[in-house]
XYZ file of C-alpha atoms in Angstrom:
389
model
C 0.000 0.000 0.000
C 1.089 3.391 -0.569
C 2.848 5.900 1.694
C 2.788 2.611 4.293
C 5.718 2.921 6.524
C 7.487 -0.487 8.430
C 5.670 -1.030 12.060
C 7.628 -0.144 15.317
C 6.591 -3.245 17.021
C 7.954 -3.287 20.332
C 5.812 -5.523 22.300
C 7.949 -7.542 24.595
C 10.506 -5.099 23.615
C 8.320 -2.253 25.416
C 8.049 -4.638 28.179
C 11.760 -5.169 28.871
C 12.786 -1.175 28.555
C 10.177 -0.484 31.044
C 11.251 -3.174 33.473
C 15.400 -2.192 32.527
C 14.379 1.422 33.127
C 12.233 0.908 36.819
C 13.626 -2.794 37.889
C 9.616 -3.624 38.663
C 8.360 -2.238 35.268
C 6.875 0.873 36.796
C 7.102 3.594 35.268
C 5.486 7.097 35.780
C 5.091 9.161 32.302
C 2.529 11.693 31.505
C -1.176 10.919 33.230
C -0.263 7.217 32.829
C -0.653 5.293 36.478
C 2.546 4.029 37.500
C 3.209 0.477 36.224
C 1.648 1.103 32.774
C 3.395 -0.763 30.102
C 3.709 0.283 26.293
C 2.472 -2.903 24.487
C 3.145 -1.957 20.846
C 3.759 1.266 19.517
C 3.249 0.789 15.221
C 3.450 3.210 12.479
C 0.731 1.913 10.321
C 0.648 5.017 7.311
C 2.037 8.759 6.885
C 0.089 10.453 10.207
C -1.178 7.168 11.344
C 0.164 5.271 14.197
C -1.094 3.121 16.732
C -0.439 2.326 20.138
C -1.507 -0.396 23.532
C -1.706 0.690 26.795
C -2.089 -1.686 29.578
C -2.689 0.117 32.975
C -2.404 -1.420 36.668
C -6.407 -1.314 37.120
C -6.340 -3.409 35.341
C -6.980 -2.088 32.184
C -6.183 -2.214 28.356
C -7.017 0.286 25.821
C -5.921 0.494 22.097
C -5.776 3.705 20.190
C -5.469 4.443 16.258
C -4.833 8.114 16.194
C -4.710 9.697 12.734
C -2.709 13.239 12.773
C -3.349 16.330 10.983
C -3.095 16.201 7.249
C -2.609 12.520 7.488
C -3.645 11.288 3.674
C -6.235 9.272 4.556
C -10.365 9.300 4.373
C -12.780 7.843 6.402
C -15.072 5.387 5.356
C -18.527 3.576 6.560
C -18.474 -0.578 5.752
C -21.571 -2.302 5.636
C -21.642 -6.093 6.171
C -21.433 -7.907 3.400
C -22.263 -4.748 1.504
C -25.713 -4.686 1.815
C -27.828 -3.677 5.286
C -30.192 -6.505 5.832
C -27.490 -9.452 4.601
C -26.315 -10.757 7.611
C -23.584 -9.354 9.545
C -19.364 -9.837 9.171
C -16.059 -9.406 11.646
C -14.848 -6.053 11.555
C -11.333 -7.698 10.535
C -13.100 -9.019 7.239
C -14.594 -6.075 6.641
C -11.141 -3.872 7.163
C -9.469 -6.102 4.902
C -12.654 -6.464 2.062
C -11.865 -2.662 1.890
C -7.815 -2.026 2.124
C -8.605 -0.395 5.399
C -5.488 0.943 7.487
C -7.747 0.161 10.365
C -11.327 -0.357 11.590
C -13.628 -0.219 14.708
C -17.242 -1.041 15.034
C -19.787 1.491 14.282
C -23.614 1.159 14.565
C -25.293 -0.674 17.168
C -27.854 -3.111 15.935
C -31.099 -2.976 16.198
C -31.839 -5.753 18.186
C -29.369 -8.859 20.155
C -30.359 -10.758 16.614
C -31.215 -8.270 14.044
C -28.781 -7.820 10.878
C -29.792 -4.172 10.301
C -27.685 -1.353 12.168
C -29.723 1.596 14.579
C -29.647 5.307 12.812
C -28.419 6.516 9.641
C -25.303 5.069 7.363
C -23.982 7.901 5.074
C -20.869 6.816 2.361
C -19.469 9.316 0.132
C -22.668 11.337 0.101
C -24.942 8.924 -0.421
C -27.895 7.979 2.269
C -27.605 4.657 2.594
C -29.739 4.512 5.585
C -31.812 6.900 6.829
C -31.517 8.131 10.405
C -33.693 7.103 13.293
C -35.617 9.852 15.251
C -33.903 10.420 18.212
C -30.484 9.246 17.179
C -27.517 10.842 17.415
C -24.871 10.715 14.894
C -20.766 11.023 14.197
C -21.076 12.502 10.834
C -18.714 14.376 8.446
C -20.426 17.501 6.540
C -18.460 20.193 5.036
C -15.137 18.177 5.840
C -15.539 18.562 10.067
C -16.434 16.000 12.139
C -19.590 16.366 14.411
C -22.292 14.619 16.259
C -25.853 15.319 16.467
C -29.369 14.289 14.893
C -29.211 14.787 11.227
C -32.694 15.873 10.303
C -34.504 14.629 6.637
C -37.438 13.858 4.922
C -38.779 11.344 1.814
C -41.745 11.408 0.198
C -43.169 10.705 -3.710
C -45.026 13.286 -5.740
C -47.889 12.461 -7.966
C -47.531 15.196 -10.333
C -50.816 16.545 -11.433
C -52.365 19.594 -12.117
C -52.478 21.602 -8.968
C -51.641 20.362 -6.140
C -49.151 17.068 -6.362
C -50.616 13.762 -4.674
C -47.993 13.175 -1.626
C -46.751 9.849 -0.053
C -44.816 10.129 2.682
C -41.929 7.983 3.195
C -41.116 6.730 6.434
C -37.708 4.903 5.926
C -34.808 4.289 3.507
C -33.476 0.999 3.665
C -34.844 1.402 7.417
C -36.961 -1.914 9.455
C -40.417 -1.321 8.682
C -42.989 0.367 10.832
C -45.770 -1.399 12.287
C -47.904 1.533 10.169
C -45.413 2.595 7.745
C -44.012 2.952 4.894
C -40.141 2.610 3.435
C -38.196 2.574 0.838
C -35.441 0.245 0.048
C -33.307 0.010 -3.083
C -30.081 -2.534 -3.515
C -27.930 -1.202 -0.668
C -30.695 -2.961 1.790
C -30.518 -6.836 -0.460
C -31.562 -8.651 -3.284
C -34.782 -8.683 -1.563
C -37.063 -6.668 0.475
C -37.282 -9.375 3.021
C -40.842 -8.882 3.819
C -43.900 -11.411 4.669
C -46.578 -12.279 2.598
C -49.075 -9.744 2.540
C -46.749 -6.716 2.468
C -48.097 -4.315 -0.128
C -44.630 -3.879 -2.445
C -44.961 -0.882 -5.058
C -41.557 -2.163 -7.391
C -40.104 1.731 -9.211
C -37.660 2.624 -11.610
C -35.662 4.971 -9.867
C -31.591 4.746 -11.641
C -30.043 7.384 -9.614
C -28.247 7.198 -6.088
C -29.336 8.940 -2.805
C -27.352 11.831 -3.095
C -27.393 13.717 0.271
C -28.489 17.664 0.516
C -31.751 16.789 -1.383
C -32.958 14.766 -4.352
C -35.694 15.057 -6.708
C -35.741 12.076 -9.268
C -37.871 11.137 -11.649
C -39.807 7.531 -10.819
C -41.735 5.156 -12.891
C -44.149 2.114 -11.168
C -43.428 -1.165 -12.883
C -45.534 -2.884 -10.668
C -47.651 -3.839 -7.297
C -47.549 -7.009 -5.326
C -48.571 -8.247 -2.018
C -47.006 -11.822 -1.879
C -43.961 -10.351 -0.368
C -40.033 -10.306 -1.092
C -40.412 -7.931 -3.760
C -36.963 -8.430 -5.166
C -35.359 -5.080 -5.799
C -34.664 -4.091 -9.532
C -30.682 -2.935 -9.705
C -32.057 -0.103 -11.368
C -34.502 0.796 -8.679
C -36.224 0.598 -6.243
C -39.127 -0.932 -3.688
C -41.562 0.585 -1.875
C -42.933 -1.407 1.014
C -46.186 -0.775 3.192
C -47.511 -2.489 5.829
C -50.693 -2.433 8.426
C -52.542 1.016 7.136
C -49.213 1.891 5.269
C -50.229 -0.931 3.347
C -53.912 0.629 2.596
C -52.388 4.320 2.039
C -49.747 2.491 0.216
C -52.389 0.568 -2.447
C -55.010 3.348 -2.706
C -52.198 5.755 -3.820
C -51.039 3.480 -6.120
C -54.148 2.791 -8.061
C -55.031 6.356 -8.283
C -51.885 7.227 -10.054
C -50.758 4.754 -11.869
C -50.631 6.433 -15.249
C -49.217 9.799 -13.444
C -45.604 11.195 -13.810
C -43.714 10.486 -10.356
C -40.546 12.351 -8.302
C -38.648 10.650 -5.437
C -37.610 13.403 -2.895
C -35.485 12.974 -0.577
C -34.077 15.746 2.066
C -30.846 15.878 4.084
C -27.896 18.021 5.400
C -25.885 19.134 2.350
C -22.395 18.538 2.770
C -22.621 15.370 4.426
C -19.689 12.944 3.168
C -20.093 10.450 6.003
C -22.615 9.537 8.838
C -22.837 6.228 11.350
C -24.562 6.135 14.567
C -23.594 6.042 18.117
C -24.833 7.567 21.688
C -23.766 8.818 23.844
C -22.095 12.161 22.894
C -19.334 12.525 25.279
C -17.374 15.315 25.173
C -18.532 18.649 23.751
C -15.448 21.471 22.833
C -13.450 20.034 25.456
C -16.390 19.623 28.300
C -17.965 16.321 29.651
C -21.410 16.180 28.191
C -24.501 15.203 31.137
C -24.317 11.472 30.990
C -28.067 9.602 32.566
C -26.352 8.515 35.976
C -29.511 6.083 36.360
C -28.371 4.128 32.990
C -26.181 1.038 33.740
C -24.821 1.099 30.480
C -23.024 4.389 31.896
C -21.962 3.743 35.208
C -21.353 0.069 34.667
C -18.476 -1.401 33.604
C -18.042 -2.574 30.047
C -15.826 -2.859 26.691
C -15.789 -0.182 25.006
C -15.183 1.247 21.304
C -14.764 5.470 21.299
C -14.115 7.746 18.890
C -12.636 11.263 19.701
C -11.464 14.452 17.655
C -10.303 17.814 17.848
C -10.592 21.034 16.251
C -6.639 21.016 15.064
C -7.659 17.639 12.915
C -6.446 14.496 15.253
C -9.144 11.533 14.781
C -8.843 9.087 17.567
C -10.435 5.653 17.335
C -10.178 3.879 20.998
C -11.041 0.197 22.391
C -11.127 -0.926 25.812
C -11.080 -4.327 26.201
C -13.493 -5.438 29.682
C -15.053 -8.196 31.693
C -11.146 -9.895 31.651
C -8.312 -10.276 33.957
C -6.398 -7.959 31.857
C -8.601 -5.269 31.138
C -11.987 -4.653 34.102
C -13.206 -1.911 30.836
C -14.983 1.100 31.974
C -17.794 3.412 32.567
C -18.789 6.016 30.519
C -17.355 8.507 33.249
C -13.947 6.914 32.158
C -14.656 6.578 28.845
C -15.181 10.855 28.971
C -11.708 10.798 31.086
C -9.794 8.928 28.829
C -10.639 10.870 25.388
C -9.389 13.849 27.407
C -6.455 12.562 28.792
C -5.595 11.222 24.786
C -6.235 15.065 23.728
C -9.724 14.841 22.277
C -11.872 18.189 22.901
C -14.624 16.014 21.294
C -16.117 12.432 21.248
C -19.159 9.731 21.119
C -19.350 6.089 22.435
C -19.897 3.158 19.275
C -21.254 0.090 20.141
C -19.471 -1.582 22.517
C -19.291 -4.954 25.015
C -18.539 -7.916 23.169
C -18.633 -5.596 19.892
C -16.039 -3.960 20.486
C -12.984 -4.779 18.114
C -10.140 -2.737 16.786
C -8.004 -4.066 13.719
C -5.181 -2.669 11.648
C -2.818 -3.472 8.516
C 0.127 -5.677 9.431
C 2.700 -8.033 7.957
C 0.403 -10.933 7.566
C -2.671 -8.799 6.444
C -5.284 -7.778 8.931
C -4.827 -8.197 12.398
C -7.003 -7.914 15.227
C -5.254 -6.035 17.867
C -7.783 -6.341 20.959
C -8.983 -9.093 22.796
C -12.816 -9.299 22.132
C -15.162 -10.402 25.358
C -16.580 -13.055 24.087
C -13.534 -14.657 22.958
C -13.730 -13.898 19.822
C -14.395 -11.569 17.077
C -18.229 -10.419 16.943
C -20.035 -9.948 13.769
C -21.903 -6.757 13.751
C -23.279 -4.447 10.583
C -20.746 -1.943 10.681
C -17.550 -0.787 11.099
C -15.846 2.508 10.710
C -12.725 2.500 8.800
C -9.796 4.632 8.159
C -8.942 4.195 4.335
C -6.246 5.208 1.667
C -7.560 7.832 -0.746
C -7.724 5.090 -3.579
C -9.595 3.137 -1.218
C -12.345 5.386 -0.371
């Protein structure tokens, strides 16, 4: 790969300065508790390095920190590369895409659901849209941010007067009880839905491109048996309980009527995956829900943090091991401060959390995941060459 500089792998190396330098292998150096050992210390690209810190606590956290003006881009990886087709390791997914490194992203869900909670953006296209409520790590104008990223969908009957609206309450999304979405190839093959679904099958060629679309659609047909499959040039509406009635009465009244797909969302927007909770806000702890165990409890944990100079950190903390006890989200705020972040959001995390990067062999995974091995989840969060991207 280009620009990729040989690893500083010091490992046991670390291990035997340390215990040259303070006879026990203690060692006070910055905030670090005394007795911390450097585990590896890698160059993985120009600006990118990586590093393992195991602390007394015990505790063991692994950070990829991309510098300033580091020639790299970030990129969203779906499983399998498409939503609702099962999920994938984060190491398979870092390697399907050339990644310098990966973390999870997105929770899912549910315990057993394939399709990730809140909105997926890649290189400006929605590939799914956000869920109300949800807070976001996005890119938009080239900053990175968190925050609910507000939009709308809906299809226009054009007529005279007035155009005959159907609002959309999903791209690529689960489907409401009442509701209705949308779902084109980046969700499957397939819709996925039961028999009985009302399925409105478009033409609609062009991509989601974020800041607002308005694309001509054409029906090519209506179904209710179910697993509508989705055209490659288009795209499947799906309705279901009194979506399904709006759905088929809208339908049937303009079926020989010109149609436009709009779609509304931040402009800008280059990136977007999900997470919660916000942590730190311009260099202050944000109000965490101190009646939440997932907060004060002690857990694995993936992190991303960032400042306003242009330092991306993407942090793992392995938990419920002897090595590593993990940490609240109190610590989690802590430690993104102490690393130099002004900014940051908790990912998924538990026995999600995985962190891998390029080595000699490939792909490596460079954390010890809870369950004692690698989870598959949705998505991951990579940090890409330019060619890659």
């Amino acid at each position: 790969m280009k620009n990729r500089r040989p690893g500083r792998r010091l490992g046991l190396l670390a291990v035997l300065v340390v215990l040259l330098l303070g006879g026990s292998g203690r060692a006070a150096v910055g905030d670090h508790q005394p007795g911390w050992q450097l585990l590896a210390d890698d160059v993985l690209w120009d600006r990118v390095d990586f590093r393992i810190v195991q602390e007394p606590d015990p505790l063991r956290y692994h950070v990829l920190r991309v510098h300033p003006g580091a020639p790299v881009r970030f990129k969203p990886v779906v499983s399998n590369g498409r939503l609702a087709f099962g999920r994938e390791t984060v190491s398979s997914m870092c390697s399907r895409v050339g990644a310098i490194g990966c973390v999870n992203a997105n929770f899912a869900i549910c315990p057993t659901c394939n399709t990730p909670h809140g909105a997926v953006v890649r290189k400006h296209q929605l590939l799914q849209s956000p869920t109300d409520h949800q807070y976001q790590l996005s890119i938009v104008d080239g900053r990175l941010q968190t925050g609910e990223i507000p939009w709308s969908a809906r299809i226009e009957a054009v007529r005279s007067g007035a155009p005959d609206v159907l609002h959309i309450d999903g791209v690529n999304s689960p489907l409401p009880r009442d509701g209705i979405v949308l779902r084109n190839r980046h969700y499957g093959a397939t819709t996925g839905s039961p028999e009985g679904t009302v399925e409105l099958v478009l033409r609609a060629p062009t991509p989601l491109w974020v800041g607002g679309v308005r694309q001509q659609v054409a029906p090519v047909r209506l179904v209710t048996d179910g697993n509508a499959r989705i055209p490659a040039g288009g795209a499947v509406l799906s309705g279901r309980g009194m979506g399904a009635h709006v759905l088929w009465a809208w339908a049937w009244n303009n079926a020989r009527v010109p149609m436009d797909l709009v779609v509304h969302s931040p402009r800008g927007m280059e990136l977007a995956v999900s997470g919660h909770p916000t942590l730190l806000v311009a260099g202050e702890r944000t109000a965490l829900d101190p009646a939440d165990p997932k907060v004060y409890q002690l857990h694995p944990r993936t992190l991303v943090g960032w400042d306003d100079l242009g330092s991306v950190w993407f942090v793992v903390v392995d938990g419920r091991q002897p090595h590593s006890r993990g940490i609240t989200l109190y610590e989690a705020q802590d430690l993104l401060l102490k690393l130099g972040a002004t900014h940051g959001m908790n990912m998924d995390g538990g026995g999600s959390s995985a962190i891998t990067t390029s080595c000699e062999i490939g792909w490596c995974l460079r954390n010890r995941p809870s369950d004692g091995r690698e989870r598959r989840v949705g998505v991951a969060l990579a940090v890409v060459p330019p060619e890659r991207w």
